[in-house]
Amino acid sequence: MTVGPRDQQPPRADALVAPAAGRPRIAGVLFDVDDTLVDTRGAFADAMAEVARVYLPDLPSERRGEVLAMWRRDAGGHYRAYTRGEESFRAQRFTRANELMAAFGGPVLDDAGFDAWDEVFESAFAAAWRAFPESAGAVDALLAAGVPVGALSNAATDYQVHKLAAVGLGERVPMLVGVDVFGVGKPDPRVFLESARRLGTDPAETLYVGDELDIDAGGAVRAGLQGAWLDRPGARRGGAHPEDPEAARAAGIAVISSLTDVLALVGVDAPAAEPAGR
């Protein structure tokens, strides 16, 4: 993998795109879950490594990054088809699993074979769930300042409730709307507006933070919320996913590199750093 200048030099905090003059204050913050609060990419890496170990035993270890990249990129758009109500969750994962096996020389999966494959995947995936290091601190700083927070996700509500609890954020961040509430997910405006309603904040005074520019921050802005694109260095999916910071800025979207940067957008002091040696 070629490492570019962007991967070597993360954006500076003083280069953030703050809300434009005259924009309403931020009274509440909604977070995406996967790859925003939770390091889902890292969990996918563990899951794909286990899938490769069991189903692709002859694949050289140096190619396992390709397996992860293909899974995250989802070039066929199957997961997004699921969030539009066009495919079931099982169907999209079944299709993607077979596409992955075909690309790397694995077996063709029938129904029973996919069930076994999915158990291998899901066990390793769930075991590797971790919150990003700054997630709890950012959430706690917002709550301490009286700013309500909640989560909106394109995964099923109960699944994300379990995930947030597993990483220690369940009591801090209520899961407000999942893809099962309306049968569709982001960027449908209804999911953003319902999340703001459940959070108890005016949409125009609600910030949504997520790692996918078009369906997260872009969808939020189109729904009448404020949007922040969490563009972590080295974490872009590539492929068909829009990932242009200049396009984001032109659309009035804040571009940030860490959840700690959300605090500057809201006007909340960042948590103090732990003393050295502790």
PDB file of C-alpha atoms in Angstrom:
ATOM      1  CA  MET A   1       0.000   0.000   0.000  1.00  0.00           C
ATOM      2  CA  THR A   2       1.373   3.416  -0.953  1.00  0.00           C
ATOM      3  CA  VAL A   3       1.394   5.942   1.837  1.00  0.00           C
ATOM      4  CA  GLY A   4       0.602   9.448   0.641  1.00  0.00           C
ATOM      5  CA  PRO A   5       1.235  12.836   2.220  1.00  0.00           C
ATOM      6  CA  ARG A   6      -2.224  12.837   3.806  1.00  0.00           C
ATOM      7  CA  ASP A   7      -1.447   9.656   5.740  1.00  0.00           C
ATOM      8  CA  GLN A   8       1.839  11.134   6.966  1.00  0.00           C
ATOM      9  CA  GLN A   9       0.497  14.546   7.989  1.00  0.00           C
ATOM     10  CA  PRO A  10      -2.939  14.576   9.710  1.00  0.00           C
ATOM     11  CA  PRO A  11      -4.942  17.781   9.363  1.00  0.00           C
ATOM     12  CA  ARG A  12      -4.197  20.375  12.055  1.00  0.00           C
ATOM     13  CA  ALA A  13      -6.882  21.294  14.555  1.00  0.00           C
ATOM     14  CA  ASP A  14      -6.517  24.951  13.576  1.00  0.00           C
ATOM     15  CA  ALA A  15      -7.451  24.043   9.982  1.00  0.00           C
ATOM     16  CA  LEU A  16     -10.947  22.934  10.952  1.00  0.00           C
ATOM     17  CA  VAL A  17     -13.901  24.295   9.055  1.00  0.00           C
ATOM     18  CA  ALA A  18     -16.049  25.849  11.774  1.00  0.00           C
ATOM     19  CA  PRO A  19     -19.759  26.599  11.342  1.00  0.00           C
ATOM     20  CA  ALA A  20     -20.326  29.615   9.129  1.00  0.00           C
ATOM     21  CA  ALA A  21     -21.152  32.977  10.625  1.00  0.00           C
ATOM     22  CA  GLY A  22     -24.815  33.207  11.453  1.00  0.00           C
ATOM     23  CA  ARG A  23     -25.291  29.457  11.655  1.00  0.00           C
ATOM     24  CA  PRO A  24     -27.322  28.360  14.701  1.00  0.00           C
ATOM     25  CA  ARG A  25     -25.533  27.222  17.797  1.00  0.00           C
ATOM     26  CA  ILE A  26     -25.043  23.504  18.391  1.00  0.00           C
ATOM     27  CA  ALA A  27     -27.397  22.335  21.133  1.00  0.00           C
ATOM     28  CA  GLY A  28     -26.974  18.578  20.683  1.00  0.00           C
ATOM     29  CA  VAL A  29     -24.665  16.086  18.975  1.00  0.00           C
ATOM     30  CA  LEU A  30     -25.582  12.899  17.146  1.00  0.00           C
ATOM     31  CA  PHE A  31     -22.884  10.360  16.373  1.00  0.00           C
ATOM     32  CA  ASP A  32     -22.560   7.611  13.831  1.00  0.00           C
ATOM     33  CA  VAL A  33     -21.383   4.392  15.512  1.00  0.00           C
ATOM     34  CA  ASP A  34     -19.153   2.410  13.160  1.00  0.00           C
ATOM     35  CA  ASP A  35     -15.773   3.976  12.398  1.00  0.00           C
ATOM     36  CA  THR A  36     -16.884   7.055  14.328  1.00  0.00           C
ATOM     37  CA  LEU A  37     -17.286   6.019  17.974  1.00  0.00           C
ATOM     38  CA  VAL A  38     -16.202   2.402  17.439  1.00  0.00           C
ATOM     39  CA  ASP A  39     -13.105   1.242  15.560  1.00  0.00           C
ATOM     40  CA  THR A  40     -15.045  -0.987  13.205  1.00  0.00           C
ATOM     41  CA  ARG A  41     -12.263  -1.034  10.633  1.00  0.00           C
ATOM     42  CA  GLY A  42      -9.997  -2.602  13.255  1.00  0.00           C
ATOM     43  CA  ALA A  43     -12.677  -5.141  14.126  1.00  0.00           C
ATOM     44  CA  PHE A  44     -13.163  -5.932  10.436  1.00  0.00           C
ATOM     45  CA  ALA A  45      -9.413  -6.521  10.165  1.00  0.00           C
ATOM     46  CA  ASP A  46      -9.610  -9.182  12.880  1.00  0.00           C
ATOM     47  CA  ALA A  47     -12.715 -10.712  11.313  1.00  0.00           C
ATOM     48  CA  MET A  48     -11.162 -10.849   7.839  1.00  0.00           C
ATOM     49  CA  ALA A  49      -7.949 -12.312   9.237  1.00  0.00           C
ATOM     50  CA  GLU A  50      -9.955 -15.132  10.811  1.00  0.00           C
ATOM     51  CA  VAL A  51     -11.991 -15.651   7.633  1.00  0.00           C
ATOM     52  CA  ALA A  52      -8.744 -15.861   5.663  1.00  0.00           C
ATOM     53  CA  ARG A  53      -7.261 -18.311   8.145  1.00  0.00           C
ATOM     54  CA  VAL A  54     -10.249 -20.649   7.897  1.00  0.00           C
ATOM     55  CA  TYR A  55     -11.380 -20.198   4.287  1.00  0.00           C
ATOM     56  CA  LEU A  56      -8.303 -18.910   2.465  1.00  0.00           C
ATOM     57  CA  PRO A  57      -5.453 -20.875   4.053  1.00  0.00           C
ATOM     58  CA  ASP A  58      -3.217 -20.563   0.972  1.00  0.00           C
ATOM     59  CA  LEU A  59      -3.522 -16.782   0.728  1.00  0.00           C
ATOM     60  CA  PRO A  60      -0.158 -15.132   1.501  1.00  0.00           C
ATOM     61  CA  SER A  61      -0.299 -13.124   4.707  1.00  0.00           C
ATOM     62  CA  GLU A  62       0.782  -9.974   2.896  1.00  0.00           C
ATOM     63  CA  ARG A  63      -2.448 -10.086   0.864  1.00  0.00           C
ATOM     64  CA  ARG A  64      -4.792 -10.065   3.842  1.00  0.00           C
ATOM     65  CA  GLY A  65      -4.960  -6.289   3.672  1.00  0.00           C
ATOM     66  CA  GLU A  66      -6.561  -6.700   0.251  1.00  0.00           C
ATOM     67  CA  VAL A  67      -9.302  -8.826   1.794  1.00  0.00           C
ATOM     68  CA  LEU A  68     -10.063  -6.132   4.351  1.00  0.00           C
ATOM     69  CA  ALA A  69      -9.991  -3.385   1.699  1.00  0.00           C
ATOM     70  CA  MET A  70     -12.447  -5.261  -0.534  1.00  0.00           C
ATOM     71  CA  TRP A  71     -14.838  -5.870   2.352  1.00  0.00           C
ATOM     72  CA  ARG A  72     -14.842  -2.236   3.441  1.00  0.00           C
ATOM     73  CA  ARG A  73     -15.081  -0.849  -0.070  1.00  0.00           C
ATOM     74  CA  ASP A  74     -18.132  -2.993  -0.937  1.00  0.00           C
ATOM     75  CA  ALA A  75     -17.828  -2.001  -4.600  1.00  0.00           C
ATOM     76  CA  GLY A  76     -21.193  -3.565  -5.419  1.00  0.00           C
ATOM     77  CA  GLY A  77     -22.944  -1.304  -2.926  1.00  0.00           C
ATOM     78  CA  HIS A  78     -24.740  -4.209  -1.254  1.00  0.00           C
ATOM     79  CA  TYR A  79     -24.744  -2.785   2.268  1.00  0.00           C
ATOM     80  CA  ARG A  80     -26.101   0.518   1.024  1.00  0.00           C
ATOM     81  CA  ALA A  81     -28.788  -1.413  -0.881  1.00  0.00           C
ATOM     82  CA  TYR A  82     -29.716  -2.962   2.489  1.00  0.00           C
ATOM     83  CA  THR A  83     -29.984   0.500   4.047  1.00  0.00           C
ATOM     84  CA  ARG A  84     -32.303   1.555   1.217  1.00  0.00           C
ATOM     85  CA  GLY A  85     -34.568  -1.418   1.946  1.00  0.00           C
ATOM     86  CA  GLU A  86     -33.634  -3.156  -1.319  1.00  0.00           C
ATOM     87  CA  GLU A  87     -31.841  -6.190   0.179  1.00  0.00           C
ATOM     88  CA  SER A  88     -32.139  -8.040   3.462  1.00  0.00           C
ATOM     89  CA  PHE A  89     -29.204  -7.978   5.853  1.00  0.00           C
ATOM     90  CA  ARG A  90     -28.571 -11.662   5.280  1.00  0.00           C
ATOM     91  CA  ALA A  91     -28.776 -11.337   1.511  1.00  0.00           C
ATOM     92  CA  GLN A  92     -26.245  -8.505   1.315  1.00  0.00           C
ATOM     93  CA  ARG A  93     -23.750 -10.274   3.555  1.00  0.00           C
ATOM     94  CA  PHE A  94     -24.268 -13.599   1.743  1.00  0.00           C
ATOM     95  CA  THR A  95     -23.528 -11.911  -1.591  1.00  0.00           C
ATOM     96  CA  ARG A  96     -20.492 -10.073  -0.285  1.00  0.00           C
ATOM     97  CA  ALA A  97     -19.093 -13.225   1.319  1.00  0.00           C
ATOM     98  CA  ASN A  98     -19.297 -15.098  -1.965  1.00  0.00           C
ATOM     99  CA  GLU A  99     -17.797 -12.173  -3.869  1.00  0.00           C
ATOM    100  CA  LEU A 100     -14.900 -12.190  -1.419  1.00  0.00           C
ATOM    101  CA  MET A 101     -14.397 -15.933  -1.732  1.00  0.00           C
ATOM    102  CA  ALA A 102     -14.474 -15.731  -5.534  1.00  0.00           C
ATOM    103  CA  ALA A 103     -11.929 -12.897  -5.598  1.00  0.00           C
ATOM    104  CA  PHE A 104      -9.394 -14.720  -3.418  1.00  0.00           C
ATOM    105  CA  GLY A 105      -9.914 -18.356  -4.404  1.00  0.00           C
ATOM    106  CA  GLY A 106     -12.158 -19.507  -1.568  1.00  0.00           C
ATOM    107  CA  PRO A 107     -15.079 -21.953  -1.707  1.00  0.00           C
ATOM    108  CA  VAL A 108     -18.518 -21.176  -3.077  1.00  0.00           C
ATOM    109  CA  LEU A 109     -20.884 -20.801  -0.117  1.00  0.00           C
ATOM    110  CA  ASP A 110     -24.366 -22.319  -0.122  1.00  0.00           C
ATOM    111  CA  ASP A 111     -26.887 -21.502   2.612  1.00  0.00           C
ATOM    112  CA  ALA A 112     -25.356 -23.830   5.180  1.00  0.00           C
ATOM    113  CA  GLY A 113     -21.847 -22.849   4.154  1.00  0.00           C
ATOM    114  CA  PHE A 114     -22.650 -19.178   4.564  1.00  0.00           C
ATOM    115  CA  ASP A 115     -24.092 -19.773   8.035  1.00  0.00           C
ATOM    116  CA  ALA A 116     -20.778 -21.338   9.069  1.00  0.00           C
ATOM    117  CA  TRP A 117     -18.797 -18.561   7.373  1.00  0.00           C
ATOM    118  CA  ASP A 118     -20.877 -15.898   9.088  1.00  0.00           C
ATOM    119  CA  GLU A 119     -20.339 -17.479  12.486  1.00  0.00           C
ATOM    120  CA  VAL A 120     -16.574 -17.340  11.953  1.00  0.00           C
ATOM    121  CA  PHE A 121     -16.836 -13.728  10.801  1.00  0.00           C
ATOM    122  CA  GLU A 122     -19.232 -12.498  13.479  1.00  0.00           C
ATOM    123  CA  SER A 123     -17.449 -14.157  16.397  1.00  0.00           C
ATOM    124  CA  ALA A 124     -14.124 -12.570  15.490  1.00  0.00           C
ATOM    125  CA  PHE A 125     -15.768  -9.253  14.636  1.00  0.00           C
ATOM    126  CA  ALA A 126     -17.645  -8.861  17.919  1.00  0.00           C
ATOM    127  CA  ALA A 127     -14.639  -9.966  19.971  1.00  0.00           C
ATOM    128  CA  ALA A 128     -12.612  -7.123  18.448  1.00  0.00           C
ATOM    129  CA  TRP A 129     -15.026  -4.238  19.056  1.00  0.00           C
ATOM    130  CA  ARG A 130     -13.236  -1.318  20.708  1.00  0.00           C
ATOM    131  CA  ALA A 131     -14.073   2.361  21.107  1.00  0.00           C
ATOM    132  CA  PHE A 132     -11.613   4.833  19.650  1.00  0.00           C
ATOM    133  CA  PRO A 133      -9.288   6.208  22.362  1.00  0.00           C
ATOM    134  CA  GLU A 134     -10.877   9.683  22.257  1.00  0.00           C
ATOM    135  CA  SER A 135     -14.519   8.564  22.096  1.00  0.00           C
ATOM    136  CA  ALA A 136     -15.297   8.440  25.813  1.00  0.00           C
ATOM    137  CA  GLY A 137     -13.468  11.685  26.560  1.00  0.00           C
ATOM    138  CA  ALA A 138     -15.260  13.608  23.824  1.00  0.00           C
ATOM    139  CA  VAL A 139     -18.659  12.250  24.845  1.00  0.00           C
ATOM    140  CA  ASP A 140     -18.017  12.925  28.529  1.00  0.00           C
ATOM    141  CA  ALA A 141     -16.915  16.504  27.822  1.00  0.00           C
ATOM    142  CA  LEU A 142     -20.109  17.171  25.874  1.00  0.00           C
ATOM    143  CA  LEU A 143     -22.292  15.669  28.589  1.00  0.00           C
ATOM    144  CA  ALA A 144     -20.455  17.602  31.305  1.00  0.00           C
ATOM    145  CA  ALA A 145     -21.198  20.800  29.379  1.00  0.00           C
ATOM    146  CA  GLY A 146     -24.894  19.922  29.249  1.00  0.00           C
ATOM    147  CA  VAL A 147     -24.883  18.977  25.552  1.00  0.00           C
ATOM    148  CA  PRO A 148     -27.086  15.900  24.930  1.00  0.00           C
ATOM    149  CA  VAL A 149     -25.656  13.157  22.716  1.00  0.00           C
ATOM    150  CA  GLY A 150     -27.106  10.151  20.912  1.00  0.00           C
ATOM    151  CA  ALA A 151     -26.368   7.721  18.109  1.00  0.00           C
ATOM    152  CA  LEU A 152     -27.848   7.239  14.654  1.00  0.00           C
ATOM    153  CA  SER A 153     -26.677   4.251  12.640  1.00  0.00           C
ATOM    154  CA  ASN A 154     -27.347   2.369   9.427  1.00  0.00           C
ATOM    155  CA  ALA A 155     -27.222  -0.901  11.332  1.00  0.00           C
ATOM    156  CA  ALA A 156     -30.042  -2.477  13.333  1.00  0.00           C
ATOM    157  CA  THR A 157     -30.872  -0.749  16.620  1.00  0.00           C
ATOM    158  CA  ASP A 158     -30.478  -3.736  18.956  1.00  0.00           C
ATOM    159  CA  TYR A 159     -27.193  -4.732  17.321  1.00  0.00           C
ATOM    160  CA  GLN A 160     -25.778  -1.262  17.878  1.00  0.00           C
ATOM    161  CA  VAL A 161     -27.103  -1.089  21.434  1.00  0.00           C
ATOM    162  CA  HIS A 162     -25.126  -4.278  22.096  1.00  0.00           C
ATOM    163  CA  LYS A 163     -22.031  -2.867  20.384  1.00  0.00           C
ATOM    164  CA  LEU A 164     -22.093   0.417  22.315  1.00  0.00           C
ATOM    165  CA  ALA A 165     -22.525  -1.480  25.577  1.00  0.00           C
ATOM    166  CA  ALA A 166     -19.646  -3.804  24.690  1.00  0.00           C
ATOM    167  CA  VAL A 167     -17.237  -0.883  24.221  1.00  0.00           C
ATOM    168  CA  GLY A 168     -18.327   0.919  27.378  1.00  0.00           C
ATOM    169  CA  LEU A 169     -20.410   3.666  25.786  1.00  0.00           C
ATOM    170  CA  GLY A 170     -23.877   2.221  26.250  1.00  0.00           C
ATOM    171  CA  GLU A 171     -24.766   4.296  29.308  1.00  0.00           C
ATOM    172  CA  ARG A 172     -23.339   7.482  27.789  1.00  0.00           C
ATOM    173  CA  VAL A 173     -24.663   7.325  24.228  1.00  0.00           C
ATOM    174  CA  PRO A 174     -28.276   6.188  23.731  1.00  0.00           C
ATOM    175  CA  MET A 175     -28.923   4.461  20.428  1.00  0.00           C
ATOM    176  CA  LEU A 176     -31.762   6.548  19.000  1.00  0.00           C
ATOM    177  CA  VAL A 177     -32.448   5.392  15.434  1.00  0.00           C
ATOM    178  CA  GLY A 178     -31.279   2.355  13.482  1.00  0.00           C
ATOM    179  CA  VAL A 179     -32.100   1.170   9.988  1.00  0.00           C
ATOM    180  CA  ASP A 180     -35.027  -0.848  11.330  1.00  0.00           C
ATOM    181  CA  VAL A 181     -36.991   2.195  12.530  1.00  0.00           C
ATOM    182  CA  PHE A 182     -38.135   3.252   9.059  1.00  0.00           C
ATOM    183  CA  GLY A 183     -36.813   0.300   7.069  1.00  0.00           C
ATOM    184  CA  VAL A 184     -34.248   2.626   5.480  1.00  0.00           C
ATOM    185  CA  GLY A 185     -31.171   4.420   6.749  1.00  0.00           C
ATOM    186  CA  LYS A 186     -29.025   7.422   5.983  1.00  0.00           C
ATOM    187  CA  PRO A 187     -29.145   9.583   3.921  1.00  0.00           C
ATOM    188  CA  ASP A 188     -32.950   9.469   4.138  1.00  0.00           C
ATOM    189  CA  PRO A 189     -33.902  12.738   5.889  1.00  0.00           C
ATOM    190  CA  ARG A 190     -36.402  10.978   8.149  1.00  0.00           C
ATOM    191  CA  VAL A 191     -33.723   9.190  10.131  1.00  0.00           C
ATOM    192  CA  PHE A 192     -31.880  12.434  10.905  1.00  0.00           C
ATOM    193  CA  LEU A 193     -35.034  14.335  11.819  1.00  0.00           C
ATOM    194  CA  GLU A 194     -36.345  11.518  14.017  1.00  0.00           C
ATOM    195  CA  SER A 195     -32.984  11.252  15.774  1.00  0.00           C
ATOM    196  CA  ALA A 196     -33.024  14.986  16.531  1.00  0.00           C
ATOM    197  CA  ARG A 197     -36.594  14.680  17.784  1.00  0.00           C
ATOM    198  CA  ARG A 198     -35.651  11.852  20.125  1.00  0.00           C
ATOM    199  CA  LEU A 199     -32.570  13.764  21.254  1.00  0.00           C
ATOM    200  CA  GLY A 200     -34.853  16.711  22.031  1.00  0.00           C
ATOM    201  CA  THR A 201     -33.064  19.304  19.922  1.00  0.00           C
ATOM    202  CA  ASP A 202     -34.017  21.478  16.975  1.00  0.00           C
ATOM    203  CA  PRO A 203     -32.551  19.889  13.800  1.00  0.00           C
ATOM    204  CA  ALA A 204     -30.896  23.189  12.843  1.00  0.00           C
ATOM    205  CA  GLU A 205     -29.095  23.168  16.216  1.00  0.00           C
ATOM    206  CA  THR A 206     -28.079  19.507  16.003  1.00  0.00           C
ATOM    207  CA  LEU A 207     -24.663  18.373  14.765  1.00  0.00           C
ATOM    208  CA  TYR A 208     -24.285  14.958  13.152  1.00  0.00           C
ATOM    209  CA  VAL A 209     -20.798  13.445  13.084  1.00  0.00           C
ATOM    210  CA  GLY A 210     -19.889  10.503  10.854  1.00  0.00           C
ATOM    211  CA  ASP A 211     -17.071   9.007   8.799  1.00  0.00           C
ATOM    212  CA  GLU A 212     -18.829   8.795   5.416  1.00  0.00           C
ATOM    213  CA  LEU A 213     -19.043  12.155   3.703  1.00  0.00           C
ATOM    214  CA  ASP A 214     -22.084  11.615   1.487  1.00  0.00           C
ATOM    215  CA  ILE A 215     -24.470   9.676   3.698  1.00  0.00           C
ATOM    216  CA  ASP A 216     -23.356  11.024   7.076  1.00  0.00           C
ATOM    217  CA  ALA A 217     -22.435  14.716   7.042  1.00  0.00           C
ATOM    218  CA  GLY A 218     -23.915  15.350   3.599  1.00  0.00           C
ATOM    219  CA  GLY A 219     -27.163  13.622   4.474  1.00  0.00           C
ATOM    220  CA  ALA A 220     -27.397  15.540   7.724  1.00  0.00           C
ATOM    221  CA  VAL A 221     -26.975  18.912   6.002  1.00  0.00           C
ATOM    222  CA  ARG A 222     -29.573  18.038   3.369  1.00  0.00           C
ATOM    223  CA  ALA A 223     -31.981  17.103   6.174  1.00  0.00           C
ATOM    224  CA  GLY A 224     -31.509  20.493   7.854  1.00  0.00           C
ATOM    225  CA  LEU A 225     -28.964  19.501  10.515  1.00  0.00           C
ATOM    226  CA  GLN A 226     -25.348  20.561  10.774  1.00  0.00           C
ATOM    227  CA  GLY A 227     -22.784  18.041   9.551  1.00  0.00           C
ATOM    228  CA  ALA A 228     -19.198  17.123  10.391  1.00  0.00           C
ATOM    229  CA  TRP A 229     -17.202  14.656   8.320  1.00  0.00           C
ATOM    230  CA  LEU A 230     -14.770  12.668  10.466  1.00  0.00           C
ATOM    231  CA  ASP A 231     -11.899  12.186   8.024  1.00  0.00           C
ATOM    232  CA  ARG A 232      -9.392  10.217  10.086  1.00  0.00           C
ATOM    233  CA  PRO A 233      -5.933   9.987   8.499  1.00  0.00           C
ATOM    234  CA  GLY A 234      -5.457   6.709   6.637  1.00  0.00           C
ATOM    235  CA  ALA A 235      -9.040   5.532   7.160  1.00  0.00           C
ATOM    236  CA  ARG A 236     -10.726   6.316   3.853  1.00  0.00           C
ATOM    237  CA  ARG A 237     -12.504   3.468   2.054  1.00  0.00           C
ATOM    238  CA  GLY A 238     -11.729   4.573  -1.495  1.00  0.00           C
ATOM    239  CA  GLY A 239     -13.590   3.357  -4.531  1.00  0.00           C
ATOM    240  CA  ALA A 240     -16.983   4.927  -5.118  1.00  0.00           C
ATOM    241  CA  HIS A 241     -17.168   6.643  -1.730  1.00  0.00           C
ATOM    242  CA  PRO A 242     -17.043  10.474  -2.032  1.00  0.00           C
ATOM    243  CA  GLU A 243     -14.065  11.620   0.039  1.00  0.00           C
ATOM    244  CA  ASP A 244     -13.198  15.149  -1.088  1.00  0.00           C
ATOM    245  CA  PRO A 245     -12.539  17.654   1.711  1.00  0.00           C
ATOM    246  CA  GLU A 246     -12.933  20.641  -0.613  1.00  0.00           C
ATOM    247  CA  ALA A 247     -16.347  19.406  -1.773  1.00  0.00           C
ATOM    248  CA  ALA A 248     -17.293  18.967   1.887  1.00  0.00           C
ATOM    249  CA  ARG A 249     -16.277  22.506   2.744  1.00  0.00           C
ATOM    250  CA  ALA A 250     -18.135  23.881  -0.261  1.00  0.00           C
ATOM    251  CA  ALA A 251     -21.283  22.170   1.059  1.00  0.00           C
ATOM    252  CA  GLY A 252     -20.920  23.838   4.460  1.00  0.00           C
ATOM    253  CA  ILE A 253     -19.649  20.695   6.165  1.00  0.00           C
ATOM    254  CA  ALA A 254     -17.012  20.782   8.896  1.00  0.00           C
ATOM    255  CA  VAL A 255     -14.024  18.521   8.200  1.00  0.00           C
ATOM    256  CA  ILE A 256     -12.398  17.068  11.310  1.00  0.00           C
ATOM    257  CA  SER A 257      -9.747  14.446  11.985  1.00  0.00           C
ATOM    258  CA  SER A 258     -10.671  13.357  15.511  1.00  0.00           C
ATOM    259  CA  LEU A 259     -13.708  13.270  17.768  1.00  0.00           C
ATOM    260  CA  THR A 260     -11.895  15.674  20.061  1.00  0.00           C
ATOM    261  CA  ASP A 261     -12.269  18.258  17.288  1.00  0.00           C
ATOM    262  CA  VAL A 262     -16.061  18.080  17.758  1.00  0.00           C
ATOM    263  CA  LEU A 263     -15.604  19.925  21.023  1.00  0.00           C
ATOM    264  CA  ALA A 264     -14.133  22.949  19.234  1.00  0.00           C
ATOM    265  CA  LEU A 265     -17.115  23.033  16.881  1.00  0.00           C
ATOM    266  CA  VAL A 266     -19.547  22.972  19.797  1.00  0.00           C
ATOM    267  CA  GLY A 267     -17.533  25.388  21.938  1.00  0.00           C
ATOM    268  CA  VAL A 268     -16.699  22.903  24.698  1.00  0.00           C
ATOM    269  CA  ASP A 269     -13.290  22.644  26.353  1.00  0.00           C
ATOM    270  CA  ALA A 270     -11.333  19.516  25.520  1.00  0.00           C
ATOM    271  CA  PRO A 271     -10.628  17.168  28.448  1.00  0.00           C
ATOM    272  CA  ALA A 272      -7.305  17.712  30.179  1.00  0.00           C
ATOM    273  CA  ALA A 273      -4.528  15.332  29.170  1.00  0.00           C
ATOM    274  CA  GLU A 274      -3.507  12.685  31.669  1.00  0.00           C
ATOM    275  CA  PRO A 275      -0.311  13.611  33.544  1.00  0.00           C
ATOM    276  CA  ALA A 276       2.794  11.810  32.252  1.00  0.00           C
ATOM    277  CA  GLY A 277       3.679   8.643  34.094  1.00  0.00           C
ATOM    278  CA  ARG A 278       0.160   7.736  35.115  1.00  0.00           C
TER     279      ARG A 278
END
